[in-house]
Tab-separated table of N, CA and C in Angstrom:
chain	number	residue	atom	x	y	z
A	1	MET	N	1.007	-1.123	0.085
A	1	MET	CA	0.186	-0.012	0.102
A	1	MET	C	0.801	1.422	-0.047
A	2	PRO	N	0.987	2.278	-0.990
A	2	PRO	CA	1.531	3.498	-1.049
A	2	PRO	C	1.073	4.416	0.386
A	3	GLY	N	2.057	5.376	0.543
A	3	GLY	CA	1.871	5.881	1.807
A	3	GLY	C	0.872	7.133	2.025
A	4	GLN	N	0.278	7.466	2.713
A	4	GLN	CA	-1.176	8.260	2.777
A	4	GLN	C	-0.617	9.548	3.344
A	5	ARG	N	-1.327	10.809	3.072
A	5	ARG	CA	-1.087	11.433	4.047
A	5	ARG	C	-2.654	11.690	5.043
A	6	PRO	N	-2.223	11.848	6.161
A	6	PRO	CA	-3.783	12.200	6.902
A	6	PRO	C	-3.976	13.589	6.754
A	7	ALA	N	-5.205	14.220	7.093
A	7	ALA	CA	-5.627	15.499	7.093
A	7	ALA	C	-5.199	16.308	8.413
A	8	MET	N	-4.556	15.464	9.169
A	8	MET	CA	-3.923	16.404	10.393
A	8	MET	C	-3.004	15.312	11.298
A	9	VAL	N	-2.129	16.090	12.092
A	9	VAL	CA	-1.218	15.347	12.600
A	9	VAL	C	-1.190	15.948	14.291
A	10	VAL	N	-1.316	15.693	15.126
A	10	VAL	CA	-1.204	16.315	16.349
A	10	VAL	C	-0.120	15.652	17.274
A	11	ARG	N	0.540	16.328	17.957
A	11	ARG	CA	1.650	15.855	19.039
A	11	ARG	C	1.385	16.404	20.485
A	12	PRO	N	0.391	15.553	21.102
A	12	PRO	CA	0.347	15.602	22.324
A	12	PRO	C	1.393	15.364	23.234
A	13	ALA	N	1.455	16.270	24.562
A	13	ALA	CA	2.577	15.660	25.554
A	13	ALA	C	2.341	15.263	26.731
A	14	SER	N	1.126	14.909	26.812
A	14	SER	CA	0.615	14.292	28.097
A	14	SER	C	-0.944	13.261	27.828
A	15	ALA	N	-1.027	12.525	28.766
A	15	ALA	CA	-2.083	11.399	28.521
A	15	ALA	C	-3.275	12.152	28.745
A	16	ALA	N	-3.373	13.154	29.391
A	16	ALA	CA	-5.031	13.968	29.293
A	16	ALA	C	-4.921	14.868	27.862
A	17	GLU	N	-3.802	15.393	27.133
A	17	GLU	CA	-3.920	15.818	25.793
A	17	GLU	C	-4.349	14.633	24.863
A	18	VAL	N	-3.793	13.451	25.343
A	18	VAL	CA	-4.315	12.308	24.427
A	18	VAL	C	-5.680	11.999	24.415
A	19	SER	N	-6.381	12.007	25.599
A	19	SER	CA	-7.558	11.713	25.791
A	19	SER	C	-8.353	13.129	25.253
A	20	GLY	N	-8.085	13.842	25.307
A	20	GLY	CA	-8.937	15.332	24.722
A	20	GLY	C	-8.822	15.194	23.371
A	21	VAL	N	-7.689	14.464	22.637
A	21	VAL	CA	-7.885	14.589	20.893
A	21	VAL	C	-8.678	13.228	20.653
A	22	LEU	N	-8.492	12.373	21.241
A	22	LEU	CA	-9.279	11.044	20.982
A	22	LEU	C	-10.492	11.191	21.351
A	23	ARG	N	-11.296	12.100	22.467
A	23	ARG	CA	-12.401	12.615	22.338
A	23	ARG	C	-13.304	13.334	21.272
A	24	VAL	N	-12.001	14.291	20.893
A	24	VAL	CA	-12.875	15.092	19.119
A	24	VAL	C	-12.781	14.510	18.696
A	25	ALA	N	-11.880	13.319	18.302
A	25	ALA	CA	-12.053	12.570	16.985
A	25	ALA	C	-12.750	11.767	16.938
A	26	SER	N	-13.242	11.010	18.095
A	26	SER	CA	-14.461	10.087	18.094
A	26	SER	C	-16.057	10.858	18.167
A	27	ALA	N	-16.067	12.313	18.585
A	27	ALA	CA	-17.013	13.526	18.278
A	27	ALA	C	-17.304	13.259	16.663
A	28	HIS	N	-15.913	13.571	16.297
A	28	HIS	CA	-16.224	13.823	14.518
A	28	HIS	C	-15.962	12.412	13.637
A	29	ARG	N	-15.859	11.387	14.363
A	29	ARG	CA	-16.051	9.966	13.432
A	29	ARG	C	-14.674	9.977	12.971
A	30	LEU	N	-13.399	10.803	13.137
A	30	LEU	CA	-12.040	10.634	12.269
A	30	LEU	C	-11.441	9.552	12.728
A	31	PRO	N	-11.055	8.624	11.627
A	31	PRO	CA	-10.298	7.468	11.804
A	31	PRO	C	-8.718	7.842	12.420
A	32	VAL	N	-8.225	7.279	13.451
A	32	VAL	CA	-7.005	7.414	13.882
A	32	VAL	C	-5.823	6.700	13.730
A	33	THR	N	-4.699	7.164	13.578
A	33	THR	CA	-3.626	6.012	13.730
A	33	THR	C	-2.371	6.782	14.714
A	34	ALA	N	-2.644	5.936	15.689
A	34	ALA	CA	-0.847	6.116	16.560
A	34	ALA	C	0.483	5.761	16.229
A	35	ARG	N	1.254	6.913	16.552
A	35	ARG	CA	2.499	6.463	16.178
A	35	ARG	C	3.278	7.068	16.862
A	36	GLY	N	4.226	6.119	17.450
A	36	GLY	CA	5.467	6.427	18.050
A	36	GLY	C	6.560	7.093	17.398
A	37	SER	N	7.687	6.586	18.028
A	37	SER	CA	8.819	7.379	17.202
A	37	SER	C	9.424	6.174	16.304
A	38	GLY	N	10.388	6.494	15.349
A	38	GLY	CA	10.717	5.542	14.158
A	38	GLY	C	10.660	6.322	12.595
A	39	SER	N	11.107	5.643	12.071
A	39	SER	CA	11.076	5.755	10.486
A	39	SER	C	9.695	5.723	9.633
A	40	GLY	N	9.050	4.740	10.225
A	40	GLY	CA	7.836	4.465	9.712
A	40	GLY	C	8.000	3.758	8.035
A	41	LEU	N	9.215	3.238	8.056
A	41	LEU	CA	9.597	2.758	6.555
A	41	LEU	C	8.989	0.995	6.321
A	42	SER	N	8.565	0.598	7.564
A	42	SER	CA	8.206	-0.735	7.484
A	42	SER	C	6.467	-0.864	6.728
A	43	GLY	N	5.973	0.408	7.043
A	43	GLY	CA	4.887	0.743	6.600
A	43	GLY	C	3.750	0.272	7.862
A	44	ALA	N	4.153	0.210	8.902
A	44	ALA	CA	3.224	-0.647	9.916
A	44	ALA	C	2.254	0.463	10.658
A	45	ALA	N	2.291	1.677	10.092
A	45	ALA	CA	1.562	2.706	10.645
A	45	ALA	C	1.185	3.753	9.466
A	46	ILE	N	0.167	3.066	8.640
A	46	ILE	CA	-0.431	3.616	7.564
A	46	ILE	C	-1.382	4.551	7.868
A	47	PRO	N	-1.767	5.785	7.721
A	47	PRO	CA	-2.796	6.498	8.244
A	47	PRO	C	-4.096	6.456	7.155
A	48	GLU	N	-5.123	6.473	7.649
A	48	GLU	CA	-6.136	6.606	6.684
A	48	GLU	C	-6.019	8.197	5.671
A	49	PRO	N	-6.726	8.200	4.849
A	49	PRO	CA	-6.920	9.244	3.926
A	49	PRO	C	-8.040	10.214	4.685
A	50	GLY	N	-7.661	11.652	4.918
A	50	GLY	CA	-8.744	11.937	5.796
A	50	GLY	C	-8.562	12.012	7.219
A	51	GLY	N	-7.647	11.440	7.814
A	51	GLY	CA	-7.866	10.650	9.206
A	51	GLY	C	-6.906	11.657	9.861
A	52	LEU	N	-6.784	11.387	11.435
A	52	LEU	CA	-5.671	11.995	12.178
A	52	LEU	C	-4.505	10.972	12.455
A	53	VAL	N	-3.130	11.412	12.667
A	53	VAL	CA	-2.097	10.910	13.402
A	53	VAL	C	-2.263	11.227	14.398
A	54	ILE	N	-2.106	10.696	15.460
A	54	ILE	CA	-1.262	11.358	16.792
A	54	ILE	C	0.264	10.442	17.022
A	55	SER	N	0.679	11.373	17.006
A	55	SER	CA	2.245	11.302	17.212
A	55	SER	C	2.398	11.437	18.559
A	56	LEU	N	3.251	10.372	19.232
A	56	LEU	CA	3.128	9.972	20.656
A	56	LEU	C	4.597	10.125	20.912
A	57	GLU	N	5.723	10.728	19.833
A	57	GLU	CA	6.757	11.352	19.912
A	57	GLU	C	7.217	12.479	21.309
A	58	ARG	N	6.672	13.159	21.561
A	58	ARG	CA	6.788	14.042	22.534
A	58	ARG	C	6.535	13.140	23.980
A	59	MET	N	5.810	11.897	24.263
A	59	MET	CA	5.664	11.150	25.624
A	59	MET	C	6.983	10.388	25.488
A	60	ASN	N	8.059	10.537	25.893
A	60	ASN	CA	9.390	9.928	25.823
A	60	ASN	C	10.200	9.747	27.005
A	61	ARG	N	9.418	9.971	28.117
A	61	ARG	CA	10.057	9.970	29.520
A	61	ARG	C	10.059	8.455	30.217
A	62	VAL	N	11.017	8.365	30.888
A	62	VAL	CA	11.187	7.098	31.756
A	62	VAL	C	10.406	7.361	32.928
A	63	LEU	N	9.356	6.678	33.118
A	63	LEU	CA	8.374	6.748	34.516
A	63	LEU	C	8.401	6.563	35.716
A	64	GLU	N	9.373	5.100	35.601
A	64	GLU	CA	9.980	4.378	36.702
A	64	GLU	C	10.843	3.261	36.540
A	65	ILE	N	11.793	3.138	37.212
A	65	ILE	CA	12.756	1.732	37.257
A	65	ILE	C	12.643	1.109	38.377
A	66	ASP	N	12.113	-0.349	38.372
A	66	ASP	CA	11.860	-1.076	39.321
A	66	ASP	C	13.094	-2.299	38.959
A	67	VAL	N	14.168	-2.002	39.797
A	67	VAL	CA	15.558	-2.952	39.762
A	67	VAL	C	15.207	-4.393	39.923
A	68	ASP	N	14.464	-4.323	41.507
A	68	ASP	CA	14.469	-5.832	41.822
A	68	ASP	C	13.406	-6.357	41.110
A	69	ASN	N	12.444	-5.754	40.396
A	69	ASN	CA	11.553	-6.488	39.376
A	69	ASN	C	11.908	-6.640	38.230
A	70	HIS	N	12.974	-5.778	37.681
A	70	HIS	CA	13.149	-6.043	36.159
A	70	HIS	C	12.489	-5.636	35.428
A	71	VAL	N	11.382	-4.352	35.911
A	71	VAL	CA	10.316	-3.456	35.623
A	71	VAL	C	10.672	-2.342	34.692
A	72	ALA	N	10.531	-1.257	33.657
A	72	ALA	CA	10.573	0.038	33.460
A	72	ALA	C	9.334	0.344	33.186
A	73	VAL	N	8.753	1.305	33.819
A	73	VAL	CA	7.511	1.749	33.301
A	73	VAL	C	7.744	3.250	32.611
A	74	VAL	N	7.217	3.319	31.100
A	74	VAL	CA	8.024	4.547	30.553
A	74	VAL	C	6.384	4.902	29.330
A	75	GLN	N	6.788	5.985	28.635
A	75	GLN	CA	5.744	6.573	28.201
A	75	GLN	C	5.851	5.781	26.927
A	76	PRO	N	4.903	5.952	25.962
A	76	PRO	CA	4.618	5.169	24.461
A	76	PRO	C	5.587	5.971	23.280
A	77	GLY	N	6.422	6.882	23.789
A	77	GLY	CA	7.002	7.877	22.576
A	77	GLY	C	8.341	6.963	22.627
């Protein structure tokens, strides 16, 4: 499938902003494609024409490291 251009791209910086964007997209019945960081060359996140891409690249923080249990809690970007 060839690359597609979405109608819009948003770059939220918090879970609250993601929630707000998804609420608006749902109200307007916009297709949403979530995207983290990366090149996108594999074609794994091809947006719908006229849809919305929600780029999570700004949400790139490590929230917690639990050394004892070998667990890291991180944001999606």
